[in-house]
Short mmCIF file of N, CA and C in Angstrom, two decimals:
data_model
loop_
_atom_site.label_atom_id
_atom_site.label_comp_id
_atom_site.label_asym_id
_atom_site.label_seq_id
_atom_site.Cartn_x
_atom_site.Cartn_y
_atom_site.Cartn_z
N UNK A 27 -17.24 15.45 -16.53
CA UNK A 27 -16.01 14.66 -16.58
C UNK A 27 -15.48 14.89 -14.83
N UNK A 28 -16.14 16.28 -14.41
CA UNK A 28 -15.12 16.22 -12.99
C UNK A 28 -15.93 14.93 -12.14
N UNK A 29 -17.35 14.77 -12.22
CA UNK A 29 -17.52 13.81 -11.13
C UNK A 29 -17.00 12.51 -11.96
N UNK A 30 -16.55 11.98 -13.14
CA UNK A 30 -15.92 10.95 -13.02
C UNK A 30 -14.41 10.86 -12.53
N UNK A 31 -13.80 12.14 -12.57
CA UNK A 31 -12.53 12.50 -11.98
C UNK A 31 -12.52 12.66 -10.53
N UNK A 32 -13.31 12.96 -10.05
CA UNK A 32 -13.41 12.88 -8.38
C UNK A 32 -13.83 11.42 -8.22
N UNK A 33 -14.73 10.58 -8.82
CA UNK A 33 -15.18 9.66 -8.42
C UNK A 33 -13.46 8.46 -8.87
N UNK A 34 -12.79 8.53 -9.58
CA UNK A 34 -11.91 7.85 -9.99
C UNK A 34 -10.73 8.11 -8.85
N UNK A 35 -10.82 9.55 -8.46
CA UNK A 35 -9.52 9.88 -7.25
C UNK A 35 -10.07 9.35 -6.03
N UNK A 36 -11.14 9.55 -5.82
CA UNK A 36 -11.89 8.58 -4.59
C UNK A 36 -11.47 7.29 -4.16
N UNK A 37 -11.50 6.51 -5.65
CA UNK A 37 -11.61 5.27 -5.54
C UNK A 37 -9.99 4.90 -5.47
N UNK A 38 -9.18 5.89 -6.25
CA UNK A 38 -7.92 5.59 -6.24
C UNK A 38 -6.91 5.63 -4.83
N UNK A 39 -7.55 6.71 -4.00
CA UNK A 39 -7.21 6.69 -2.61
C UNK A 39 -7.87 5.52 -1.56
N UNK A 40 -9.10 5.10 -1.84
CA UNK A 40 -9.49 3.83 -1.16
C UNK A 40 -8.77 2.82 -1.50
N UNK A 41 -8.19 2.65 -2.75
CA UNK A 41 -7.50 1.51 -3.30
C UNK A 41 -6.16 1.24 -2.35
N UNK A 42 -5.48 2.44 -2.75
CA UNK A 42 -4.31 2.39 -1.91
C UNK A 42 -4.34 2.39 -0.41
N UNK A 43 -5.32 2.92 0.31
CA UNK A 43 -5.32 3.07 1.80
C UNK A 43 -5.99 1.65 2.37
N UNK A 44 -6.79 1.11 1.72
CA UNK A 44 -7.85 -0.05 2.16
C UNK A 44 -6.72 -1.10 2.29
N UNK A 45 -5.64 -1.46 1.85
CA UNK A 45 -5.09 -2.86 2.01
C UNK A 45 -4.26 -2.53 3.38
N UNK A 46 -4.02 -1.12 3.78
CA UNK A 46 -3.12 -1.08 5.28
C UNK A 46 -3.76 -1.85 6.21
N UNK A 47 -2.66 -2.53 6.97
CA UNK A 47 -3.19 -3.58 7.86
C UNK A 47 -3.17 -2.68 9.11
N UNK A 48 -2.69 -1.37 9.39
CA UNK A 48 -2.45 -0.84 10.59
C UNK A 48 -2.69 0.79 10.10
N UNK A 49 -3.43 1.35 11.29
CA UNK A 49 -3.60 3.04 11.15
C UNK A 49 -2.20 3.70 10.24
N UNK A 50 -2.29 4.49 9.49
CA UNK A 50 -1.51 5.31 8.98
C UNK A 50 -1.02 6.33 9.79
N UNK A 51 0.37 6.56 9.95
CA UNK A 51 0.78 7.78 10.48
C UNK A 51 0.71 8.86 9.51
N UNK A 52 0.88 10.30 9.98
CA UNK A 52 0.66 11.29 9.14
C UNK A 52 1.88 11.17 8.10
N UNK A 53 2.75 10.84 8.27
CA UNK A 53 3.98 10.78 7.29
C UNK A 53 3.57 9.56 6.09
N UNK A 54 2.96 8.41 6.69
CA UNK A 54 2.79 7.40 5.65
C UNK A 54 1.73 7.81 4.85
N UNK A 55 0.59 8.60 5.49
CA UNK A 55 -0.38 9.27 4.79
C UNK A 55 -0.24 10.24 3.84
N UNK A 56 0.72 10.68 3.92
CA UNK A 56 1.50 11.88 2.94
C UNK A 56 2.00 11.07 2.01
N UNK A 57 2.57 9.88 2.17
CA UNK A 57 3.42 9.12 1.24
C UNK A 57 2.38 8.50 0.44
N UNK A 58 1.00 8.08 0.97
CA UNK A 58 0.23 7.44 0.08
C UNK A 58 -0.46 8.22 -0.74
N UNK A 59 -0.58 9.42 -0.30
CA UNK A 59 -1.73 10.72 -1.06
C UNK A 59 -0.11 10.77 -2.36
N UNK A 60 0.67 11.14 -1.68
CA UNK A 60 1.75 11.32 -3.33
C UNK A 60 1.77 10.07 -4.15
N UNK A 61 1.63 9.23 -3.68
CA UNK A 61 1.81 7.56 -4.84
C UNK A 61 0.33 7.83 -5.52
N UNK A 62 -0.80 8.30 -4.91
CA UNK A 62 -2.15 8.30 -5.39
C UNK A 62 -2.19 9.48 -6.35
N UNK A 63 -1.58 10.42 -5.90
CA UNK A 63 -1.74 11.89 -6.97
C UNK A 63 -0.80 11.49 -8.09
N UNK A 64 0.59 10.66 -8.11
CA UNK A 64 1.39 10.23 -9.15
C UNK A 64 0.68 9.34 -10.27
N UNK A 65 0.12 8.41 -9.34
CA UNK A 65 -0.89 7.48 -10.32
C UNK A 65 -1.85 8.10 -10.96
N UNK A 66 -2.53 8.71 -10.33
CA UNK A 66 -4.16 9.36 -10.82
C UNK A 66 -3.42 10.00 -12.15
N UNK A 67 -2.30 10.86 -11.85
CA UNK A 67 -1.76 11.91 -12.96
C UNK A 67 -1.23 11.31 -13.90
N UNK A 68 -0.59 9.86 -13.66
CA UNK A 68 -0.34 9.11 -15.07
C UNK A 68 -1.41 8.22 -15.89
N UNK A 69 -2.66 8.06 -14.85
CA UNK A 69 -3.67 7.40 -15.63
C UNK A 69 -4.75 8.53 -16.43
N UNK A 70 -5.01 9.69 -15.71
CA UNK A 70 -5.34 10.77 -16.33
C UNK A 70 -4.65 11.19 -17.60
N UNK A 71 -3.26 11.10 -17.64
CA UNK A 71 -2.55 11.48 -18.75
C UNK A 71 -3.01 10.81 -19.85
N UNK A 72 -3.26 9.41 -19.90
CA UNK A 72 -3.31 8.33 -20.68
C UNK A 72 -4.88 8.63 -21.25
N UNK A 73 -5.61 8.88 -20.43
CA UNK A 73 -7.05 8.95 -20.72
C UNK A 73 -7.13 10.31 -21.54
N UNK A 74 -6.36 11.40 -21.27
CA UNK A 74 -6.63 12.70 -21.86
C UNK A 74 -5.96 12.37 -23.32
N UNK A 75 -4.94 11.87 -23.36
CA UNK A 75 -4.08 11.87 -24.86
C UNK A 75 -4.50 10.81 -25.74
N UNK A 76 -5.56 9.58 -25.28
CA UNK A 76 -5.74 8.74 -26.32
C UNK A 76 -7.05 8.26 -25.80
N UNK A 77 -8.06 8.69 -24.88
CA UNK A 77 -9.29 8.14 -24.30
C UNK A 77 -10.34 8.43 -25.28
N UNK A 78 -10.15 9.65 -26.30
CA UNK A 78 -10.87 10.16 -27.21
C UNK A 78 -11.12 8.96 -28.33
N UNK A 79 -10.09 8.05 -28.35
CA UNK A 79 -10.05 7.29 -29.52
C UNK A 79 -11.16 6.46 -29.66
N UNK A 80 -11.67 5.95 -30.96
CA UNK A 80 -12.57 5.20 -31.13
C UNK A 80 -12.40 4.12 -29.97
N UNK A 81 -13.59 3.34 -29.64
CA UNK A 81 -13.18 1.75 -28.80
C UNK A 81 -13.62 0.91 -29.51
N UNK A 82 -12.73 0.17 -29.89
CA UNK A 82 -12.58 -0.86 -30.91
C UNK A 82 -13.81 -0.85 -31.96
N UNK A 83 -14.15 -0.14 -32.59
CA UNK A 83 -15.06 -0.11 -33.72
C UNK A 83 -16.40 0.34 -33.04
N UNK A 84 -16.62 0.73 -31.82
CA UNK A 84 -18.03 0.79 -31.31
C UNK A 84 -18.49 2.45 -31.42
N UNK A 85 -19.43 2.76 -31.27
CA UNK A 85 -19.82 4.33 -31.87
C UNK A 85 -19.78 4.80 -30.27
N UNK A 86 -18.37 4.98 -29.62
CA UNK A 86 -18.14 5.63 -28.72
C UNK A 86 -16.79 5.17 -28.26
N UNK A 87 -16.35 6.42 -27.44
CA UNK A 87 -14.53 6.58 -27.36
C UNK A 87 -14.35 5.43 -26.18
N UNK A 88 -12.88 5.37 -25.96
CA UNK A 88 -12.81 4.27 -24.93
C UNK A 88 -13.07 5.04 -23.70
N UNK A 89 -12.89 6.31 -23.40
CA UNK A 89 -13.27 6.97 -22.09
C UNK A 89 -14.80 6.87 -22.01
N UNK A 90 -15.34 7.11 -22.89
CA UNK A 90 -16.66 6.84 -22.54
C UNK A 90 -17.26 5.66 -22.17
N UNK A 91 -16.77 4.46 -22.76
CA UNK A 91 -16.83 2.97 -22.67
C UNK A 91 -16.45 2.97 -20.93
N UNK A 92 -15.37 3.21 -20.55
CA UNK A 92 -14.88 2.95 -19.34
C UNK A 92 -15.67 3.65 -18.35
N UNK A 93 -16.21 4.84 -18.59
CA UNK A 93 -17.14 5.52 -17.63
C UNK A 93 -18.40 4.90 -17.31
N UNK A 94 -18.98 4.21 -18.72
CA UNK A 94 -20.13 3.46 -19.02
C UNK A 94 -19.97 2.23 -17.99
N UNK A 95 -19.01 1.50 -17.85
CA UNK A 95 -18.87 0.39 -17.31
C UNK A 95 -18.67 1.07 -15.89
N UNK A 96 -17.73 1.53 -15.06
CA UNK A 96 -17.68 2.20 -13.68
C UNK A 96 -19.08 2.40 -13.45
N UNK A 97 -20.04 3.23 -14.02
CA UNK A 97 -21.36 3.82 -13.57
C UNK A 97 -22.13 2.34 -13.41
N UNK A 98 -22.09 1.62 -14.24
CA UNK A 98 -22.74 0.58 -14.10
C UNK A 98 -22.41 -0.23 -12.87
N UNK A 99 -21.35 -0.60 -12.60
CA UNK A 99 -20.98 -1.22 -11.21
C UNK A 99 -21.33 -0.22 -10.11
N UNK A 100 -21.11 1.12 -10.08
CA UNK A 100 -21.72 1.85 -9.31
C UNK A 100 -23.03 1.79 -8.90
N UNK A 101 -23.69 1.90 -10.17
CA UNK A 101 -25.32 1.54 -9.62
C UNK A 101 -25.57 0.22 -9.03
N UNK A 102 -25.13 -0.61 -9.27
CA UNK A 102 -25.30 -2.07 -8.78
C UNK A 102 -24.70 -2.15 -7.80
N UNK A 103 -23.88 -1.08 -7.19
CA UNK A 103 -23.57 -1.45 -5.50
C UNK A 103 -22.45 -1.98 -5.23
N UNK A 104 -21.55 -2.19 -6.38
CA UNK A 104 -20.26 -2.94 -6.41
C UNK A 104 -19.00 -1.70 -5.57
N UNK A 105 -18.30 -2.37 -4.87
CA UNK A 105 -17.35 -1.76 -4.13
C UNK A 105 -16.23 -0.59 -4.86
N UNK A 106 -15.58 0.25 -4.29
CA UNK A 106 -15.00 1.43 -4.96
C UNK A 106 -13.96 0.58 -5.48
N UNK A 107 -13.29 -0.70 -5.16
CA UNK A 107 -12.34 -1.29 -5.70
C UNK A 107 -13.01 -1.72 -7.07
N UNK A 108 -14.13 -2.53 -6.98
CA UNK A 108 -14.54 -3.12 -8.17
C UNK A 108 -14.90 -1.82 -9.33
N UNK A 109 -15.53 -0.87 -8.59
CA UNK A 109 -15.74 0.35 -9.75
C UNK A 109 -14.60 0.93 -10.26
N UNK A 110 -13.35 0.97 -9.58
CA UNK A 110 -12.04 1.33 -10.56
C UNK A 110 -11.68 0.58 -11.28
N UNK A 111 -12.04 -0.81 -10.93
CA UNK A 111 -11.55 -1.79 -12.04
C UNK A 111 -11.85 -1.55 -13.37
N UNK A 112 -13.46 -1.37 -12.97
CA UNK A 112 -14.33 -1.58 -14.33
C UNK A 112 -13.70 -0.20 -15.09
N UNK A 113 -13.48 0.79 -14.53
CA UNK A 113 -13.26 2.18 -14.82
C UNK A 113 -11.55 1.89 -15.82
N UNK A 114 -11.16 1.24 -15.20
CA UNK A 114 -9.55 0.97 -15.64
C UNK A 114 -9.20 -0.26 -16.66
N UNK A 115 -10.60 -1.30 -16.60
CA UNK A 115 -10.31 -2.70 -17.27
C UNK A 115 -9.63 -2.43 -18.79
N UNK A 116 -9.74 -1.70 -19.55
CA UNK A 116 -9.36 -1.58 -20.73
C UNK A 116 -8.11 -0.29 -20.97
N UNK A 117 -7.46 -0.21 -20.02
CA UNK A 117 -6.13 0.66 -19.98
C UNK A 117 -5.19 0.03 -20.87
N UNK A 118 -5.07 -1.24 -21.03
CA UNK A 118 -4.21 -1.83 -21.97
C UNK A 118 -4.23 -1.06 -23.32
N UNK A 119 -5.59 -0.87 -23.73
CA UNK A 119 -5.99 -0.51 -25.35
C UNK A 119 -5.15 1.07 -25.07
N UNK A 120 -5.27 1.73 -24.23
CA UNK A 120 -4.51 3.04 -24.06
C UNK A 120 -3.23 2.90 -24.11
N UNK A 121 -2.81 2.02 -23.57
CA UNK A 121 -1.17 1.81 -23.51
C UNK A 121 -0.70 1.36 -25.12
N UNK A 122 -1.37 0.29 -25.71
CA UNK A 122 -1.10 0.42 -26.94
C UNK A 122 -0.82 1.28 -27.60
N UNK A 123 -1.84 1.98 -27.73
CA UNK A 123 -2.13 3.55 -28.51
C UNK A 123 -0.72 4.58 -27.97
N UNK A 124 -0.61 4.45 -26.85
CA UNK A 124 0.51 5.51 -26.16
C UNK A 124 1.86 4.82 -26.90
N UNK A 125 1.83 3.78 -27.25
CA UNK A 125 3.21 3.18 -27.62
C UNK A 125 3.18 3.31 -29.10
N UNK A 126 2.35 3.64 -29.72
CA UNK A 126 2.05 3.74 -31.22
C UNK A 126 1.70 2.47 -31.75
N UNK A 127 1.37 1.07 -31.50
CA UNK A 127 1.00 0.40 -31.97
C UNK A 127 -0.22 0.30 -32.65
N UNK A 128 -0.42 0.18 -33.89
CA UNK A 128 -1.69 -0.13 -34.76
C UNK A 128 -2.45 -1.12 -34.20
N UNK A 129 -3.83 -0.84 -34.41
CA UNK A 129 -4.82 -1.65 -33.56
C UNK A 129 -4.87 -3.25 -34.12
N UNK A 130 -4.80 -4.48 -33.28
CA UNK A 130 -4.55 -5.44 -34.06
C UNK A 130 -6.45 -5.98 -33.83
N UNK A 131 -6.43 -7.33 -33.61
CA UNK A 131 -7.71 -8.06 -33.75
C UNK A 131 -8.64 -7.35 -34.68
N UNK A 132 -7.99 -7.56 -36.13
CA UNK A 132 -9.03 -7.15 -36.92
C UNK A 132 -9.37 -5.50 -36.85
N UNK A 133 -8.67 -4.91 -36.26
CA UNK A 133 -8.53 -3.48 -36.13
C UNK A 133 -9.55 -3.13 -35.10
N UNK A 134 -9.54 -3.83 -34.29
CA UNK A 134 -10.51 -3.56 -33.05
C UNK A 134 -9.46 -3.43 -31.51
N UNK A 135 -8.42 -3.36 -31.44
CA UNK A 135 -7.56 -3.01 -30.39
C UNK A 135 -6.60 -3.59 -30.20
N UNK A 136 -5.87 -3.65 -29.03
CA UNK A 136 -4.50 -4.01 -28.58
C UNK A 136 -4.48 -5.43 -28.24
N UNK A 137 -4.00 -6.29 -28.81
CA UNK A 137 -3.84 -7.79 -28.48
C UNK A 137 -3.50 -7.97 -27.30
N UNK A 138 -3.98 -8.69 -26.48
CA UNK A 138 -3.46 -8.91 -25.19
C UNK A 138 -3.52 -7.92 -23.94
N UNK A 139 -4.39 -6.95 -24.34
CA UNK A 139 -4.49 -5.68 -23.58
C UNK A 139 -4.92 -5.90 -22.11
N UNK A 140 -5.61 -7.08 -21.71
CA UNK A 140 -5.95 -7.38 -20.50
C UNK A 140 -4.46 -7.36 -19.70
N UNK A 141 -3.47 -8.22 -20.19
CA UNK A 141 -2.20 -8.25 -19.64
C UNK A 141 -1.61 -7.34 -19.35
N UNK A 142 -1.66 -6.49 -20.49
CA UNK A 142 -1.00 -5.11 -20.62
C UNK A 142 -1.36 -4.18 -19.52
N UNK A 143 -2.46 -4.12 -19.37
CA UNK A 143 -3.33 -3.42 -18.37
C UNK A 143 -3.40 -4.02 -17.00
N UNK A 144 -3.19 -5.01 -16.81
CA UNK A 144 -2.88 -5.35 -15.42
C UNK A 144 -1.74 -5.33 -14.99
N UNK A 145 -0.78 -5.27 -15.96
CA UNK A 145 0.86 -5.32 -15.69
C UNK A 145 0.82 -3.73 -15.22
N UNK A 146 0.47 -2.83 -16.31
CA UNK A 146 0.68 -1.34 -15.98
C UNK A 146 0.03 -1.17 -14.81
N UNK A 147 -1.42 -1.72 -14.35
CA UNK A 147 -1.93 -1.07 -13.09
C UNK A 147 -1.14 -1.63 -11.70
N UNK A 148 -0.35 -2.72 -12.12
CA UNK A 148 0.42 -3.12 -11.13
C UNK A 148 1.51 -2.65 -10.57
N UNK A 149 2.34 -2.03 -12.06
CA UNK A 149 3.37 -1.31 -11.89
C UNK A 149 3.16 0.27 -11.04
N UNK A 150 1.92 0.31 -11.27
CA UNK A 150 1.80 2.08 -11.01
C UNK A 150 1.48 1.84 -9.33
N UNK A 151 1.34 0.59 -8.93
CA UNK A 151 1.11 0.04 -7.30
C UNK A 151 -0.23 0.00 -6.76
N UNK A 152 -1.14 -0.18 -7.88
CA UNK A 152 -2.68 -0.43 -7.48
C UNK A 152 -2.69 -1.75 -6.92
N UNK A 153 -3.70 -1.95 -6.35
CA UNK A 153 -3.77 -3.40 -5.25
C UNK A 153 -4.18 -4.49 -6.45
N UNK A 154 -3.37 -5.50 -5.78
CA UNK A 154 -3.56 -6.70 -6.94
C UNK A 154 -5.04 -7.08 -7.15
N UNK A 155 -6.06 -6.52 -6.26
CA UNK A 155 -7.46 -7.26 -6.70
C UNK A 155 -7.84 -6.51 -8.20
N UNK A 156 -7.28 -5.04 -8.19
CA UNK A 156 -7.87 -4.47 -9.28
C UNK A 156 -6.85 -4.92 -10.73
N UNK A 157 -5.85 -5.16 -10.51
CA UNK A 157 -4.94 -5.82 -11.67
C UNK A 157 -5.61 -6.98 -11.79
N UNK A 158 -6.19 -7.77 -10.90
CA UNK A 158 -6.54 -9.21 -11.30
C UNK A 158 -7.95 -9.14 -12.34
N UNK A 159 -8.86 -8.24 -11.72
CA UNK A 159 -9.95 -8.19 -12.45
C UNK A 159 -9.75 -7.48 -13.66
N UNK A 160 -8.86 -6.60 -14.10
CA UNK A 160 -8.55 -6.17 -15.35
C UNK A 160 -8.01 -7.13 -16.34
N UNK A 161 -7.06 -8.22 -15.78
CA UNK A 161 -6.38 -9.37 -16.26
C UNK A 161 -7.59 -10.16 -16.70
N UNK A 162 -8.70 -10.35 -15.82
CA UNK A 162 -9.50 -11.43 -16.08
C UNK A 162 -10.80 -11.19 -17.03
N UNK A 163 -10.88 -9.80 -16.99
CA UNK A 163 -12.08 -9.38 -17.96
C UNK A 163 -12.57 -9.83 -19.14
N UNK A 164 -11.39 -10.28 -19.94
CA UNK A 164 -11.49 -10.89 -21.14
C UNK A 164 -12.10 -12.59 -20.79
N UNK A 165 -11.56 -13.25 -19.79
CA UNK A 165 -12.15 -14.27 -19.65
C UNK A 165 -13.66 -14.43 -19.19
N UNK A 166 -13.97 -13.50 -18.62
CA UNK A 166 -15.11 -13.26 -18.15
C UNK A 166 -16.15 -13.37 -19.16
N UNK A 167 -15.86 -12.54 -20.52
CA UNK A 167 -16.65 -12.48 -21.63
C UNK A 167 -16.89 -13.78 -22.13
N UNK A 168 -15.27 -14.56 -22.36
CA UNK A 168 -15.30 -15.66 -22.81
C UNK A 168 -16.52 -16.61 -22.06
N UNK A 169 -16.14 -16.96 -20.62
CA UNK A 169 -17.01 -17.69 -19.91
C UNK A 169 -18.57 -17.48 -20.00
N UNK A 170 -18.66 -16.01 -20.13
CA UNK A 170 -20.23 -15.61 -20.11
C UNK A 170 -20.63 -16.15 -21.66
N UNK A 171 -20.30 -16.12 -22.54
CA UNK A 171 -20.56 -16.73 -23.89
C UNK A 171 -20.69 -18.02 -23.92
N UNK A 172 -19.98 -18.56 -23.23
CA UNK A 172 -20.26 -20.12 -23.28
C UNK A 172 -21.28 -20.67 -22.20
N UNK A 173 -21.78 -19.79 -20.90
CA UNK A 173 -22.43 -20.36 -20.18
C UNK A 173 -24.15 -19.64 -19.83
N UNK A 174 -23.76 -18.48 -20.41
CA UNK A 174 -25.19 -17.50 -20.45
C UNK A 174 -25.72 -17.69 -21.94
N UNK A 175 -26.86 -18.32 -21.60
CA UNK A 175 -27.50 -18.52 -23.31
C UNK A 175 -28.19 -17.01 -23.72
N UNK A 176 -27.47 -16.84 -24.90
CA UNK A 176 -28.05 -15.67 -25.49
C UNK A 176 -26.82 -14.59 -25.48
N UNK A 177 -26.04 -14.76 -24.60
CA UNK A 177 -24.92 -13.61 -24.06
C UNK A 177 -24.22 -13.45 -25.44
N UNK A 178 -23.57 -14.25 -26.12
CA UNK A 178 -22.86 -14.12 -27.42
C UNK A 178 -23.32 -13.44 -28.47
N UNK A 179 -24.92 -13.64 -28.67
CA UNK A 179 -25.33 -13.07 -29.65
C UNK A 179 -26.06 -11.58 -29.33
N UNK A 180 -25.61 -10.90 -28.03
CA UNK A 180 -25.98 -9.64 -27.73
C UNK A 180 -24.88 -8.91 -27.71
N UNK A 181 -23.58 -9.73 -28.19
CA UNK A 181 -22.45 -8.62 -28.32
C UNK A 181 -22.53 -7.76 -29.75
N UNK A 182 -21.50 -6.83 -29.35
CA UNK A 182 -21.66 -5.81 -30.67
C UNK A 182 -20.76 -6.53 -31.51
N UNK A 183 -20.82 -5.90 -32.93
CA UNK A 183 -19.99 -6.93 -33.91
C UNK A 183 -18.34 -6.70 -33.48
N UNK A 184 -18.15 -5.34 -32.75
CA UNK A 184 -16.71 -5.32 -32.71
C UNK A 184 -16.39 -6.36 -31.75
N UNK A 185 -17.09 -6.49 -30.60
CA UNK A 185 -16.92 -7.29 -29.33
C UNK A 185 -16.96 -8.90 -29.85
N UNK A 186 -17.73 -9.24 -30.87
CA UNK A 186 -17.78 -10.48 -31.53
C UNK A 186 -16.50 -10.68 -32.48
N UNK A 187 -15.90 -9.67 -32.98
CA UNK A 187 -14.49 -9.70 -33.47
C UNK A 187 -13.52 -10.13 -32.54
N UNK A 188 -13.47 -9.39 -31.44
CA UNK A 188 -12.33 -9.36 -30.58
C UNK A 188 -12.35 -10.80 -29.88
N UNK A 189 -13.48 -11.22 -29.77
CA UNK A 189 -14.13 -12.44 -29.14
C UNK A 189 -13.10 -13.62 -29.80
N UNK A 190 -13.35 -13.68 -30.92
CA UNK A 190 -12.58 -14.45 -31.67
C UNK A 190 -11.17 -14.56 -31.66
N UNK A 191 -10.61 -13.44 -31.58
CA UNK A 191 -8.80 -12.94 -31.38
C UNK A 191 -8.63 -13.34 -30.10
N UNK A 192 -9.49 -13.39 -29.15
CA UNK A 192 -9.29 -13.86 -27.80
C UNK A 192 -9.44 -15.21 -27.65
N UNK A 193 -9.65 -15.92 -28.15
CA UNK A 193 -9.84 -17.49 -28.08
C UNK A 193 -11.36 -17.91 -28.28
N UNK A 194 -11.97 -17.38 -28.18
CA UNK A 194 -13.55 -17.69 -28.65
C UNK A 194 -14.06 -17.83 -27.14
N UNK A 195 -15.26 -18.78 -27.54
CA UNK A 195 -15.95 -18.75 -26.17
C UNK A 195 -15.42 -19.87 -25.50
N UNK A 196 -15.04 -20.00 -23.82
CA UNK A 196 -14.46 -21.24 -23.33
C UNK A 196 -15.57 -22.31 -23.51
N UNK A 197 -14.94 -23.74 -23.34
CA UNK A 197 -15.46 -24.56 -23.17
C UNK A 197 -16.20 -24.68 -22.08
N UNK A 198 -17.39 -24.97 -22.13
CA UNK A 198 -18.22 -25.27 -20.67
C UNK A 198 -17.61 -26.51 -19.74
#
């Protein structure tokens, strides 16, 4: 967990500082660090309180799934921003749990979790790139199902159920 925490905090710091167009003054850097710390505390709080919940009927928790996707991006050589987006792509499910909503989509999660998550990440002040990737990860699944032979057949049962609630495969 400490490695995941360190990775997430490093990625959050990079995400907030990277878009800066000018060198940061000591005062600005302190302000950025305060925002990073507050955002990290809010995100870790969500994961601590709800991350051990089952991940949409899969044999793992939401946190395990999130770390799994971030590690895959890290191993693939993706940027810190992409790794962080992978770690946070399903945060909308956690927001739904925090709000006390019963799982929808056939019991497999929070409907429209990709938009909810993107809005939440944007409200925390994370860069638009991260919120964009979060918002569009369901669209990516739908696209891959439509364009990559055998992709849909490799989805887990729960992911197949959510795919139907998310509009099914895209038209090629």
